[in-house]
Every structure is written in structure tokens, then in C-alpha cells.
Coordinates of C-alpha atoms and ligand atoms in Angstrom, one line a residue:
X8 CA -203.0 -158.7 -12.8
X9 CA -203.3 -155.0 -13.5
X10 CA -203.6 -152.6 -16.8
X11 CA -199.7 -152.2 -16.7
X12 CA -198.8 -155.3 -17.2
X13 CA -200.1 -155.8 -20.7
X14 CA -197.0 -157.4 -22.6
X15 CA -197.7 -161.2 -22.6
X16 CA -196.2 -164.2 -24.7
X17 CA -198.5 -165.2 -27.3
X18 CA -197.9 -168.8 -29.0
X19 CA -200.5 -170.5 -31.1
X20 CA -199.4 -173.8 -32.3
X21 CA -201.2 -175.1 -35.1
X22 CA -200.4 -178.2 -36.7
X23 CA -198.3 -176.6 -39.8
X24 CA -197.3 -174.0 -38.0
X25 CA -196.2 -172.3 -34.9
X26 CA -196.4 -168.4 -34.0
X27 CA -195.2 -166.6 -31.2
X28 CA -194.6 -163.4 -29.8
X29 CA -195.5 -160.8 -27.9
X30 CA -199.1 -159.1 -27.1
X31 CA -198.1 -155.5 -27.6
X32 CA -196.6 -155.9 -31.0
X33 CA -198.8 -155.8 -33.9
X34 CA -196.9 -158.9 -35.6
X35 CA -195.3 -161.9 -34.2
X36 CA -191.7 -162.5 -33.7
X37 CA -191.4 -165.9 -35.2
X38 CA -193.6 -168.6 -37.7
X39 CA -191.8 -171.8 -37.4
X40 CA -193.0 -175.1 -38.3
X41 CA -195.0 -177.3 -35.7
X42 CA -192.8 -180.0 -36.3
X43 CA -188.7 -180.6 -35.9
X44 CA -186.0 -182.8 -37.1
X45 CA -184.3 -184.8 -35.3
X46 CA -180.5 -185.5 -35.8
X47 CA -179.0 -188.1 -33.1
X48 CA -180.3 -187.1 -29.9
X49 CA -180.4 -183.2 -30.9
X50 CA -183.5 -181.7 -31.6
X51 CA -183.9 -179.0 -34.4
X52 CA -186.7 -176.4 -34.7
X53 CA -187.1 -173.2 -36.8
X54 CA -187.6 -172.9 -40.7
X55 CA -184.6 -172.5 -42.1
X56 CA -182.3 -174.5 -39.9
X57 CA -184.8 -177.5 -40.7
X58 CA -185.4 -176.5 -44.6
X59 CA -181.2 -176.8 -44.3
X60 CA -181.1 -180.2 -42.9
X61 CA -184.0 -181.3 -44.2
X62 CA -182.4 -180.8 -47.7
X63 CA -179.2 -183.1 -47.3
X64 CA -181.9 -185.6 -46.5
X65 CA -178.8 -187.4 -44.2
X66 CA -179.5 -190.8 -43.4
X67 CA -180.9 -191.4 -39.7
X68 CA -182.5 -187.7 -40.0
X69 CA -185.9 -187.9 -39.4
X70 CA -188.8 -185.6 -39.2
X71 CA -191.5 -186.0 -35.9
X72 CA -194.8 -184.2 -35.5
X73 CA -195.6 -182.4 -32.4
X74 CA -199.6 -182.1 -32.7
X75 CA -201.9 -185.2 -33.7
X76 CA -205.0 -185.1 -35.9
X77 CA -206.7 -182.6 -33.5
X78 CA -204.6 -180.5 -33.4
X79 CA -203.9 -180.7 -29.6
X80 CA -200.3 -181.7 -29.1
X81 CA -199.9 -185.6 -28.4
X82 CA -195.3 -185.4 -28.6
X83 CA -195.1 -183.2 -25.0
X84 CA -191.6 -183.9 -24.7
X85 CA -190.9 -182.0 -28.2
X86 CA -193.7 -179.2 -27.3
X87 CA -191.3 -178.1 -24.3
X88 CA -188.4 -178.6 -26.4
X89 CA -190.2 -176.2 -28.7
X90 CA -191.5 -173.4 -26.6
X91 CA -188.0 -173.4 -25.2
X92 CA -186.8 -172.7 -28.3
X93 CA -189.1 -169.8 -28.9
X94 CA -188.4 -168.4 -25.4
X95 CA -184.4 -168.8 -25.6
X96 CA -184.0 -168.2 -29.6
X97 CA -186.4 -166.5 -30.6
X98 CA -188.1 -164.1 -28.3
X99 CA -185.1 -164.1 -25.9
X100 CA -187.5 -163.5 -22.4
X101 CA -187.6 -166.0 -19.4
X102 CA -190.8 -167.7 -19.3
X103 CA -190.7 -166.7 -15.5
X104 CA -190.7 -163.2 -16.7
X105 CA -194.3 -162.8 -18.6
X106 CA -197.7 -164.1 -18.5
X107 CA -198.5 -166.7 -21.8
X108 CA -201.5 -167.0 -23.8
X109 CA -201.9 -170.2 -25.9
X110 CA -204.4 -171.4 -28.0
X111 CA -206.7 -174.2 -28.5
X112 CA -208.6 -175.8 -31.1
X113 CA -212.6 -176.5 -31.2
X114 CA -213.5 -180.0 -30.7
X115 CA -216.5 -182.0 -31.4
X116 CA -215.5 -184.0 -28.1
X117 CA -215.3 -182.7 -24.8
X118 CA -212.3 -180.7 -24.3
X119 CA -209.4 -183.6 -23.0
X120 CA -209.0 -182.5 -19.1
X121 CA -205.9 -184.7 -19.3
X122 CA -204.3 -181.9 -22.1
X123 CA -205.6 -179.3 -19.9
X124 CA -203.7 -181.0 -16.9
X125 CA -200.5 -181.2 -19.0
X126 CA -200.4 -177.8 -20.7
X127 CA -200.8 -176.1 -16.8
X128 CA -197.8 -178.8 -16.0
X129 CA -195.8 -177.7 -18.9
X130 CA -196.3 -174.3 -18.3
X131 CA -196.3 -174.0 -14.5
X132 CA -193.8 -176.5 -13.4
X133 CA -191.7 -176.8 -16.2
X134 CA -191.4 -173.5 -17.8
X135 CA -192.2 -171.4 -14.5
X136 CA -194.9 -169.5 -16.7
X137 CA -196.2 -167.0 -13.8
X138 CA -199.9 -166.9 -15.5
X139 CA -201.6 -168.8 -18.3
X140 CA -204.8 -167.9 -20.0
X141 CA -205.7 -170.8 -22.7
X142 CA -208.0 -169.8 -25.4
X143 CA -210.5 -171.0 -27.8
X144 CA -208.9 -170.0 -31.3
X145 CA -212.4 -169.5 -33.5
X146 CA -213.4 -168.0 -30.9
X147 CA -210.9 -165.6 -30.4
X148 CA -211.0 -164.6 -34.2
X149 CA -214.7 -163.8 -33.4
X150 CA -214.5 -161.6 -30.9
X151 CA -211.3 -159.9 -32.0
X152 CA -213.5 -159.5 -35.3
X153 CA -216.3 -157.5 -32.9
X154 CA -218.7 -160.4 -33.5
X155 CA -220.0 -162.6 -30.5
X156 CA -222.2 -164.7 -33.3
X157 CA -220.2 -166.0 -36.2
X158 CA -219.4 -169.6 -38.4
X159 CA -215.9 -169.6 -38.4
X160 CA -214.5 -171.8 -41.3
X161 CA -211.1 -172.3 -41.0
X162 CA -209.6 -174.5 -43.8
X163 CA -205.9 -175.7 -42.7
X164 CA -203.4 -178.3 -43.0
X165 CA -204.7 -181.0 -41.1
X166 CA -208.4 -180.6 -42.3
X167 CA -211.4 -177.7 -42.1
X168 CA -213.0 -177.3 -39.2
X169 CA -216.8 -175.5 -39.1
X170 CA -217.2 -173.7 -35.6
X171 CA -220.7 -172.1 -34.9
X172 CA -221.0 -169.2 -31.8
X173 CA -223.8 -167.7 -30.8
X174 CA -223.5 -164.7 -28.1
X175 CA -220.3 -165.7 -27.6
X176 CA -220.4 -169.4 -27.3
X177 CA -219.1 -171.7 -28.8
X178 CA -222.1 -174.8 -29.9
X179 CA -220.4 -177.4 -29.3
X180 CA -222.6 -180.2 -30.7
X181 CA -222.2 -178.0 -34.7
X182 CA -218.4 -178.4 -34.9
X183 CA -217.9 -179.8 -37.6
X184 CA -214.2 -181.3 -38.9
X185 CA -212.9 -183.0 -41.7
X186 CA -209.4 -184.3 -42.6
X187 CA -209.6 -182.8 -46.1
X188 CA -206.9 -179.9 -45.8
X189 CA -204.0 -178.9 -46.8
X190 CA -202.0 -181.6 -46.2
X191 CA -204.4 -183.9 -48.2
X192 CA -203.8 -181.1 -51.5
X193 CA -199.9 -182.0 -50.6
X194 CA -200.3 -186.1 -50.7
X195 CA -202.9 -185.4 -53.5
X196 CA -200.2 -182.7 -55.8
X197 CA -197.3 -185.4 -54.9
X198 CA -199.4 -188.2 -56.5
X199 CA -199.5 -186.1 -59.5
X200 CA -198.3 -188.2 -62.9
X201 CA -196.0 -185.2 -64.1
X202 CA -194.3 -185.7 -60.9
X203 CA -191.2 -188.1 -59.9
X204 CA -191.8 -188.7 -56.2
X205 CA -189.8 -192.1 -55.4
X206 CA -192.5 -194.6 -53.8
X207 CA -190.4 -194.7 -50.1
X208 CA -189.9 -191.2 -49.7
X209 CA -188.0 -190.8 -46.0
X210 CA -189.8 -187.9 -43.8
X211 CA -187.6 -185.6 -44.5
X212 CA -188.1 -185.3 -48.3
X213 CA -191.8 -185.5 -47.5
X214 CA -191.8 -182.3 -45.6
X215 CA -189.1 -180.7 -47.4
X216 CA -191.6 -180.8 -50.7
X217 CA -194.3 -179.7 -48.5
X218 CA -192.6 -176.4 -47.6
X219 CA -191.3 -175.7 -50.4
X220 CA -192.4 -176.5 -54.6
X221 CA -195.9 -177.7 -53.0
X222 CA -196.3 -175.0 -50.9
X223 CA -195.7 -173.2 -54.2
X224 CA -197.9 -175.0 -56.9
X225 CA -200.9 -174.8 -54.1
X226 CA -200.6 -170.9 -54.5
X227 CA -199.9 -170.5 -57.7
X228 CA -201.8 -173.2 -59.6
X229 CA -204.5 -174.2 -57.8
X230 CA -207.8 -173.1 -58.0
X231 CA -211.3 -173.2 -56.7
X232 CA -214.1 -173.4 -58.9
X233 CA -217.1 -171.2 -58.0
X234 CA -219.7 -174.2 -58.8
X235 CA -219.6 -178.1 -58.5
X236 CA -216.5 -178.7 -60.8
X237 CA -219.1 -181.8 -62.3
X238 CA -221.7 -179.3 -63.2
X239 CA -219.0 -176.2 -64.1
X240 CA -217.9 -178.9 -67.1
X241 CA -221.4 -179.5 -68.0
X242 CA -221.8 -176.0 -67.8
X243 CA -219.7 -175.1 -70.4
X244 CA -220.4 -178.0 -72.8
X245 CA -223.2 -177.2 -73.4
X246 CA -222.3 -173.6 -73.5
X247 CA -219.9 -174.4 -76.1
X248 CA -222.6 -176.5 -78.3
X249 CA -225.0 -173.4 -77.7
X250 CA -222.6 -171.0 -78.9
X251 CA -221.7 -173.7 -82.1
X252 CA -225.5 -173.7 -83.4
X253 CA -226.1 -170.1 -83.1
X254 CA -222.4 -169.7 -85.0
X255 CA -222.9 -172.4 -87.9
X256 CA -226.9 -170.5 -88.0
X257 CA -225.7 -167.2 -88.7
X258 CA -222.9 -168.1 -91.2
X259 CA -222.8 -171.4 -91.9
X260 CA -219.1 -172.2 -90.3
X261 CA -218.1 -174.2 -87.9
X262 CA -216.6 -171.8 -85.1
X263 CA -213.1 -172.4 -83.5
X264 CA -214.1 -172.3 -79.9
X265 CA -212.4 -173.3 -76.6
X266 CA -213.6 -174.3 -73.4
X267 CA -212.6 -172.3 -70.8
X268 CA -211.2 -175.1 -68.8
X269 CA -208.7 -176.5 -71.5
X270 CA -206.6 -173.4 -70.7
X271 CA -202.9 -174.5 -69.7
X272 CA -201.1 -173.5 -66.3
X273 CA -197.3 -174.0 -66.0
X274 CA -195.4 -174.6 -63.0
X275 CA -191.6 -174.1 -62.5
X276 CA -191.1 -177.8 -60.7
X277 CA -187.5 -177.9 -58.8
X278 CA -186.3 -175.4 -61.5
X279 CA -185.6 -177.8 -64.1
X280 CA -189.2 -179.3 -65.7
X281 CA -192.4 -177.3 -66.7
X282 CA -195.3 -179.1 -65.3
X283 CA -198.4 -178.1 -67.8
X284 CA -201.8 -178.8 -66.6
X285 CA -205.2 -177.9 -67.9
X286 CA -207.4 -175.4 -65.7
X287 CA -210.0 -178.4 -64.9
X288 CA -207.3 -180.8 -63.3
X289 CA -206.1 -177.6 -61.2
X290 CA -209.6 -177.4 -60.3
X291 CA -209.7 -180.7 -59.9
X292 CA -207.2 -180.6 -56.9
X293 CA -208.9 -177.9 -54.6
X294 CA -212.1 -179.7 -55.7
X295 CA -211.5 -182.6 -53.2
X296 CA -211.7 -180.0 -50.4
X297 CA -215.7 -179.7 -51.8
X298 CA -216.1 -183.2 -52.3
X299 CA -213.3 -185.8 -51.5
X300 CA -215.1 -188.7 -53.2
X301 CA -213.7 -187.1 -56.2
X302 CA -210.0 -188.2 -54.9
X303 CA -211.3 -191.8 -54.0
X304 CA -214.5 -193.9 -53.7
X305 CA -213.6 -194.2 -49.9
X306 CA -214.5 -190.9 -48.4
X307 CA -217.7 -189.6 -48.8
X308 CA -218.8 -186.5 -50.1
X309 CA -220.6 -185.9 -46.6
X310 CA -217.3 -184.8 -45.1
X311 CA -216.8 -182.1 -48.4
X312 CA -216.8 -177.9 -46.4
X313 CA -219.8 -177.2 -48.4
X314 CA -221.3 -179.9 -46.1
X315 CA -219.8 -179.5 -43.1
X316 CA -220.6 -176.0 -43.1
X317 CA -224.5 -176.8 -43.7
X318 CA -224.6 -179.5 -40.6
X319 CA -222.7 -177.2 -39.2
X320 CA -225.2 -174.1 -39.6
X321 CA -228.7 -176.7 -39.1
X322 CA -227.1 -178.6 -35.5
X323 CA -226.3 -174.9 -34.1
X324 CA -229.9 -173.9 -34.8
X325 CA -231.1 -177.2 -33.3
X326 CA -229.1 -177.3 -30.0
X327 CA -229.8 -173.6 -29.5
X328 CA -233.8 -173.3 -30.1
X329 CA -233.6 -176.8 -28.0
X330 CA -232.1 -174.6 -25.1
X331 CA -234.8 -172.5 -25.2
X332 CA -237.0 -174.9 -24.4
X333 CA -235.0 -176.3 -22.0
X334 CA -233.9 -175.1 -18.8
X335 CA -230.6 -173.6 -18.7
X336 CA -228.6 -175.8 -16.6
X337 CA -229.3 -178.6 -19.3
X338 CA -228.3 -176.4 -22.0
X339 CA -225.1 -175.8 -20.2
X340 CA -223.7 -178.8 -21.6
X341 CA -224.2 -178.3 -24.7
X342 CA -221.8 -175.0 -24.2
X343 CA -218.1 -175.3 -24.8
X344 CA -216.9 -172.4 -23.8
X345 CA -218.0 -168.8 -22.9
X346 CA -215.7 -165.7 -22.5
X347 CA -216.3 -163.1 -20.2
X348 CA -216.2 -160.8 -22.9
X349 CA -219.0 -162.0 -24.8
X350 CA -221.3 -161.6 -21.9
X351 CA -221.7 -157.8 -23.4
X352 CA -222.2 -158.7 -26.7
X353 CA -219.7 -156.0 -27.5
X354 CA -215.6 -158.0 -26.6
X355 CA -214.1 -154.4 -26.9
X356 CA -215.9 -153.5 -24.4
X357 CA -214.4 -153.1 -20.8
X358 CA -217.2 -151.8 -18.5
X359 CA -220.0 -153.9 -19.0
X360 CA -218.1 -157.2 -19.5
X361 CA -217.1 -158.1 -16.0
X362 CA -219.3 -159.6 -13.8
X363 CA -219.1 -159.9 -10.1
X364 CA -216.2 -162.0 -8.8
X365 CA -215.1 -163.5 -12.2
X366 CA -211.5 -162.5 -11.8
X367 CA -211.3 -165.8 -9.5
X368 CA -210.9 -168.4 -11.8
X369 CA -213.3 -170.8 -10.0
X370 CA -215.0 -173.1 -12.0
X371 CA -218.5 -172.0 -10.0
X372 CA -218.1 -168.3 -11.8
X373 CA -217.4 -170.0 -15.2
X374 CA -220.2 -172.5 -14.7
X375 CA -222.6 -169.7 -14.5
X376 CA -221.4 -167.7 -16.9
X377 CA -221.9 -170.6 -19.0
X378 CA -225.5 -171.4 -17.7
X379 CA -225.9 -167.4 -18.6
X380 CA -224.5 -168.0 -21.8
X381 CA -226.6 -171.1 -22.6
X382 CA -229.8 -169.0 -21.5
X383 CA -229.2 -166.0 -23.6
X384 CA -228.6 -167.7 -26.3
X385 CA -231.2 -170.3 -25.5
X386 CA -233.9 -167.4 -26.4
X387 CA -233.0 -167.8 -30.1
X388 CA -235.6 -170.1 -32.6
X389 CA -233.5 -171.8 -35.1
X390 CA -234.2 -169.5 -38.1
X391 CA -232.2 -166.4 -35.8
X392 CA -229.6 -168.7 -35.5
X393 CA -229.4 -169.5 -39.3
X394 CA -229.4 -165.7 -39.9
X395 CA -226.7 -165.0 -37.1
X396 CA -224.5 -167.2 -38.3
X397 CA -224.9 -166.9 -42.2
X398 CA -224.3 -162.8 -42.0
X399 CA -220.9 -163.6 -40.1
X400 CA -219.1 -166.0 -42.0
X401 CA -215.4 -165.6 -41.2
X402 CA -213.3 -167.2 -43.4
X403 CA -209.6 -168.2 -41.8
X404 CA -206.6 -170.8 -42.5
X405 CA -203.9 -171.1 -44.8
X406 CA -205.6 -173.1 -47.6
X407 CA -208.3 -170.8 -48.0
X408 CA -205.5 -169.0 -49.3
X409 CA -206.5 -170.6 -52.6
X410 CA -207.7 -168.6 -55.5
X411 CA -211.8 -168.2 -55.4
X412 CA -212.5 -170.3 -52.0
X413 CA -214.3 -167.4 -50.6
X414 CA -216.6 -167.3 -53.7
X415 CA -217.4 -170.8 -53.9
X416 CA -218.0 -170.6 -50.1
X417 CA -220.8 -167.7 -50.4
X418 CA -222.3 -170.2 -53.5
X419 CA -222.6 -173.2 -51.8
X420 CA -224.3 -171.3 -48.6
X421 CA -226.6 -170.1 -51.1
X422 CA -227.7 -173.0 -52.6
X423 CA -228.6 -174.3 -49.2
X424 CA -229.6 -171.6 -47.6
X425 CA -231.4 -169.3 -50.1
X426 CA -233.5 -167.0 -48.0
X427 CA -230.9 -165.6 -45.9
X428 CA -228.8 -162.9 -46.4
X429 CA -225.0 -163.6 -46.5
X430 CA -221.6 -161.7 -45.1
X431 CA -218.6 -163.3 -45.4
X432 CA -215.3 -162.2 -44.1
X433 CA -211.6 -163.3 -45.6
X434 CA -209.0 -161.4 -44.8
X435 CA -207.5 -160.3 -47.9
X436 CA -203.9 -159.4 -47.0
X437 CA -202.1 -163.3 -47.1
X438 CA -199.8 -162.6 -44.8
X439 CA -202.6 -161.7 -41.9
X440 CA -204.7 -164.5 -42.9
X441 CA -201.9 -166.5 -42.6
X442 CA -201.3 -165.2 -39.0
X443 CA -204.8 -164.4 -38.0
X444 CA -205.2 -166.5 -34.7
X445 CA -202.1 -165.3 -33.4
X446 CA -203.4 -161.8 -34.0
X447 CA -206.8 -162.7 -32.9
X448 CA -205.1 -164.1 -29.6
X449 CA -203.0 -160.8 -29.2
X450 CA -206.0 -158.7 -29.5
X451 CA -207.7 -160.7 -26.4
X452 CA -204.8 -160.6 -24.2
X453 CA -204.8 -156.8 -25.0
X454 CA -208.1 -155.6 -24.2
X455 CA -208.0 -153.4 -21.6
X456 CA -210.2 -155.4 -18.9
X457 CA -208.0 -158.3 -17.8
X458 CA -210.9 -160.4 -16.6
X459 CA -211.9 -160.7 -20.5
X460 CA -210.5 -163.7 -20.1
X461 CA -209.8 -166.2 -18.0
X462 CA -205.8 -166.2 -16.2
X463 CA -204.8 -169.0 -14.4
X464 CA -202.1 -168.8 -11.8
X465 CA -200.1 -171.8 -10.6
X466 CA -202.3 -172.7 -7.4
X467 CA -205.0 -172.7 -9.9
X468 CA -203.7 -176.4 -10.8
X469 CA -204.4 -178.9 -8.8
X470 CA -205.6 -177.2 -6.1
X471 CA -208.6 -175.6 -8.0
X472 CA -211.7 -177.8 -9.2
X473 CA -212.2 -179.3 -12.7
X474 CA -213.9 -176.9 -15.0
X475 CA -217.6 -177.5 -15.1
X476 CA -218.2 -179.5 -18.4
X477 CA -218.9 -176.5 -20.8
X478 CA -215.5 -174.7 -20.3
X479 CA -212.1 -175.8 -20.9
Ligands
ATP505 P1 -204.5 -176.6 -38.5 O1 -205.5 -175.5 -38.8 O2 -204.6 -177.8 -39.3 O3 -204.3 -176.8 -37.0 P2 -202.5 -174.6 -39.0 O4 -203.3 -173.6 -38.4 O5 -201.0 -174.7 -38.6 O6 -203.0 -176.1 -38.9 P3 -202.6 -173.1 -41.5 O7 -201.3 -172.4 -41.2 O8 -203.9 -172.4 -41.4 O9 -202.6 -174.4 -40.6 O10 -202.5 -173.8 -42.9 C1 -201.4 -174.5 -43.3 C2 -201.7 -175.1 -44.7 O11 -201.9 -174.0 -45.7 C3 -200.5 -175.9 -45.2 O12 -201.0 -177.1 -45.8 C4 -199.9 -174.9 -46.3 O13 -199.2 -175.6 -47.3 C5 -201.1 -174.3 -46.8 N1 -200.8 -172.9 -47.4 C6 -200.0 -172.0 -46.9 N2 -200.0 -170.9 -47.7 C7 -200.8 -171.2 -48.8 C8 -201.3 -170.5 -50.0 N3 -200.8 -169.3 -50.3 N4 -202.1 -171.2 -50.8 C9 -202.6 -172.4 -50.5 N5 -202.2 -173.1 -49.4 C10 -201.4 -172.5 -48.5

């Protein structure tokens, strides 16, 4: 691979939604859904040719999902059917013609060899992809952010999932996930009284609602309370009552007062009814994202961000002042994944990241970068870590999008962390949050080096070793 050939096909599939185009463009060509109709035996992907069908809600028309609870795709037959899609329709290239970079979430499990197998099948055999380089999306928006230490939180539709790296790794055993995300706010805000869902709502109607009027009410009515939404009403009760004495003190009347959270939001639902709801029960909604025993007695409050993020924060600085004790081949395993990049501390950085021989994509080069990696960052006591990783909170997914997530997020760290000194980054602009992997995933394909990460070529498959456990 050389400098020249720097245009590559970039396609991150999450499980709301899918975006793809190419490297040397600063935004993609295309954010389509991550799932598709289907009609008969035809297959239909794309936003508005699904919001079309998926309207007339015709009988037999159903809506399939492509990635399971993951996020690594489970439906492979409608993951080719897709990318062909965004090849032929959309970016209008031959797969044959450019190299692809795709993404893949962090998991608390090891990294499935048999997706691994099936994305280099899909690509190499069935698409003809000349060269694949699969990365790790958190940490991609790390190191596209300059930061080889960071506690990515990213908050999406299928839950929030709390990645900790340190020098460029990712800690596998402080992944945190939940299943509280965005689509939980949809089932939730579809539940609401004020709303007439029918009780056997068919698949299409389901996902129609989701892309459209929910979509909608999530961004425009929901809001996240900066403090526990129990103690924000017992806050201002007893503001109130405060502000009552000192009132009927000074004059003797009783004050007309309000609390803050009575204060009405409407909503525009399916441009017929006004839905009017008090501030606390649109609090109430994004509160389940903080603590989902609020929705039901069933889940537990353990799997709320505020403390996913703090497991998240205390296992990191466990496994990684354990390392240092250790030697490093045992602290290898606890190492997901290392990019070449990182091994500089500095990913924009082209000179001092490559190291001898890793443009062969052996697994005996990755397995000692990631010994490397497990060492350096093995010299760390569990305080350094908390520090690290609590001045480079990066804040990323589309349901973060709500209103005051960010401040509730630097609160709750607070609380449980108060001696250390807090950064968080949210990208501000909605529309890059919304696409920040893919651009995060651009970025990496773009650096100048080409070893930054790692390329596989077809005669990698098969003929190449498994990954040492530590990489993908
Ligand atoms: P995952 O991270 O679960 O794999 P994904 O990366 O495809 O999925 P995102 O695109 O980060 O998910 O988030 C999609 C979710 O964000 C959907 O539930 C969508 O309704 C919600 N969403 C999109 N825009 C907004 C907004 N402005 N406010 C609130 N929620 C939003």
C-alpha cells in the first residue's frame, strides 16, 4: 500500500444506523438505516425508500434487523445485500476497485473469531474487497481525538457502552455495556398514556414511529436532569417551602410560587394532537438511562451510565496496576486491541509509530505490540489510571444528543470521583456527533503512515494464523 493510494471505502455499521463513504471526503456519502424491509423476496434499504414503504404499512411487509444486541452483525445474508447497496447506489465504485475500512464495536467478551472469519469472507470472496482494515470504533474516536488514554461513553440505540484505553489500548476487562439506550427511550415514549399505539403493532409501524415522531419528541422534549431526578424533586420542595417561610416572614402572604419541574412541554404528535407533559415526566424518560429501575422493578440500577462509567473507571485501574505487577505476557490478555499508532502516544504521528516489520500483518508482530502495549501501560498505579481516564472523557452516540447529558455526566463522575480533575469532550455540532465514528474511522485510514493500522489482504485469511487473543 503506498501514500497515493489514500481514497478508501469507509462503512461503519451501527445498529441504528449505517454510514459510508469515502476516506478523502470530509463527510460521508450516505446514513441509511442498519436495517431493511422486506417486500416478497425483494429487499429494500435506504431511508426514504423504506420511510415510503414503511408508511403504507402493506400487509406481508416486514421489517428485519441486520446487527444483534452487540452490535456485531448476526443477518449476513442482508449485510451483503446491504453493502452492495452502498457500493452500487450509493457510492457507485466496484468493491474490487478500493481498499475498505469497517468498524467494530468493543466487547466485554473476546472478540468472536468466527465474525472475524465471516467479515474477511464477505469482503474477500464475496465482494472482491482488495484490502480490509477492521477497526476498533472507541478506539478510533480516541485517537482521531489525539488521545491514546480516554473513557469513551458512547450512548446509542441498542444501549451505552463504557470503553476505558490507556496508551492506546483498549482494557478489555472495564467495558462496560448496558441495554438502556435509545431504543429503550423509543419502547419507553411509545408506552406513554397520551399516546395511541395499538397493542400488536406489525414491524413496520414500529420502526416507522422510531424514525420519525419519536426520533422527534427524544430531541425535542426530552431532557436530562443534572442531579438524581429523586433528589432534583426533593431539591426543590424543599426549596419551595424555604422560599414560602421566608415570604409569609417578611409580609405575612402566602406566595404564589411554582416548582420548576411543573413547567409544561408540548409536542406536535402526528400533526393532529398536542401531547403536554410536565418537565419532571420528560425528565423522567432520559432518567432511565441513569437508573432503569425507575422504568421497572426488574433491572437494576447497577446497569444505570452513571454506574457503568464508575466500574468502568475502578476495573481499568485494577487490570492495569495488576499488569504492572505482572509480567507482560500475562497482561497481554487482558489487552483487546493495540494500534500501531498508539505505540507513539502521539496517532498523528507518522515517524515514530512504525515499528520494525509491522506492515506484515502476522499475528507474531501484533502479539508483541500488544505485550508492548500491556507493559507500557502496565507501569501505571491505579490512581494514574483514574486521572487518565477522568481528564479524557469523550462523550459520543446519538442519544447523548439529549439536552444536558454531558452535564449530568461530569456530575455524576464527580460525586464518585471527587479528587480528580475532569475533561469531558461532546461534540457540539449534532450532525458530527451523529457521524463521529465514521469520521473518526476516515481520519485513521487517512493518516499518512499506512502501517497505522492494520490492512489485511486476501491471503491474509485463511492462510495467516489466528490473532493472538488481545487483537481482533
Ligand atoms: P449502537 O451504538 O447501538 O450500535 P448506532 O451507533 O447506530 O447504534 P447512534 O446512531 O449513535 O446508534 O444512536 C441512534 C439512537 O439515537 C437512536 O435511538 C436515535 O433515535 C437516537 N437519536 C438520534 N438523534 C437524536 C437526538 N437528536 N436526540 C436524541 N436521540 C437521538
Amino acid at each position: 500500500m503506498t501514500k497515493e493510494d489514500k481514497k478508501c471505502v469507509v462503512i461503519h455499521n451501527g445498529s441504528h444506523s449505517t454510514i459510508a463513504g469515502f476516506s478523502n471526503m470530509e463527510l460521508p456519502q450516505c446514513i441509511i438505516p442498519s436495517t431493511y424491509l422486506q417486500r416478497g423476496d425483494e429487499m429494500i434499504f435506504g431511508t426514504f425508500e423504506m420511510l415510503d414503504e414503511a408508511q403504507q404499512n402493506a400487509p406481508g411487509t416486514e421489517v428485519y434487523t441486520i446487527m444483534d444486541s452487540h452490535g456485531l452483525p448476526y443477518n449476513w445474508t442482508a449485510l451483503e445485500a446491504q453493502w452492495r447497496y452502498i457500493y452500487e447506489k450509493q457510492l457507485k465504485v466496484s468493491p474490487h476497485d478500493l481498499p475498505l475500512v469497517i468498524s467494530v464495536p468493543t466487547s466485554h467478551a473476546e472478540f468472536d473469531m468466527h465474525v472475524m472469519e465471516r467479515y474477511f469472507e464477505l469482503a474477500f470472496v464475496q465482494l472482491g474487497v482488495p484490502v480490509l482494515q477492521i477497526v476498533i470504533e472507541p478506539l478510533a474516536v480516541a485517537l482521531s481525538m489525539g488521545k491514546s488514554s480516554a473513557l469513551v461513553v458512547d450512548i446509542g440505540a441498542k444501549g451505552c457502552t463504557v470503553t476505558p484505553i490507556v496508551d492506546g489500548t483498549v482494557i478489555k476487562s472495564g467495558v462496560m455495556r448496558s441495554k438502556f439506550g435509545g431504543n429503550f427511550l423509543d419502547f419507553q415514549i411509545s408506552k406513554l398514556p397520551q399516546i395511541d399505539t395499538p397493542a400488536t403493532a406489525s414491524t413496520c409501524e414500529t420502526w416507522y414511529n422510531a424514525n420519525t415522531w419519536i426520533q422527534q419528541f427524544k430531541s425535542t422534549m426530552l431532557q436530562v436532569s443534572d442531579k438524581n431526578l429523586v433528589e432534583l424533586e426533593r431539591y426543590y420542595q424543599e426549596q419551595l417551602q424555604l422560599q414560602q417561610q421566608q415570604q409569609q416572614q417578611m409580609n405575612g402572604f402566602q406566595p404564589y410560587m411554582v416548582n420548576p419541574l411543573t413547567q409544561k412541554r408540548n409536542f406536535l404528535y402526528n400533526g393532529q394532537k398536542t401531547i403536554t407533559m410536565e418537565l419532571r415526566d420528560c425528565y423522567k424518560i432520559a432518567e432511565y438511562l441513569f437508573q432503569p429501575n425507575l422504568a421497572s422493578d426488574t433491572f437494576s440500577s447497577a446497569d444505570g451510565l452513571s454506574e457503568l462509567m464508575s466500574k468502568s473507571i475502578r476495573k481499568a485501574g485494577g487490570s492495569v496496576s495488576t499488569m504492572g505487577t505482572q509480567s507482560g505476557g500475562t497482561g497481554a490478555s487482558l489487552v483487546y486491541h493495540r494500534s500501531h499508532a498508539a505505540a507513539s502516544g502521539n496517532p498523528k504521528s507518522s515517524s515514530s509509530a512504525q515499528s520494525p516489520g509491522s506492515g506484515t500483518p502476522a499475528a507474531a508482530s501484533s502479539s508483541s505490540t500488544t505485550a508492548a502495549a500491556a507493559a507500557s501501560a502496565g507501569g501505571l498505579t491505579s490512581e494514574q489510571v483514574y486521572s487518565l481516564l477522568l481528564t479524557n472523557v469523550i462523550i459520543t452516540g446519538c442519544t447523548s444528543l439529549i439536552g444536558g447529558t454531558e452535564q449530568r455526566i461530569i456530575n455524576e463522575l464527580s460525586i464518585r470521583f471527587p479528587q480528580y480533575k475532569l475533561t469531558t469532550y461532546a461534540n457540539q455540532i449534532q450532525f458530527d456527533r451523529k457521524v463521529q465514528t465514521w469520521i473518526s474511522m476516515s481520519a485513521m485510514a487517512s493518516l499518512p503512515n499506512w502501517e497505522l493500522g492494520r490492512w489485511y489482504v486476501p491471503s491474509d485469511w485463511r492462510t495467516a494464523p489466528a490473532p493472538a487473543s488481545g487483537t481482533i
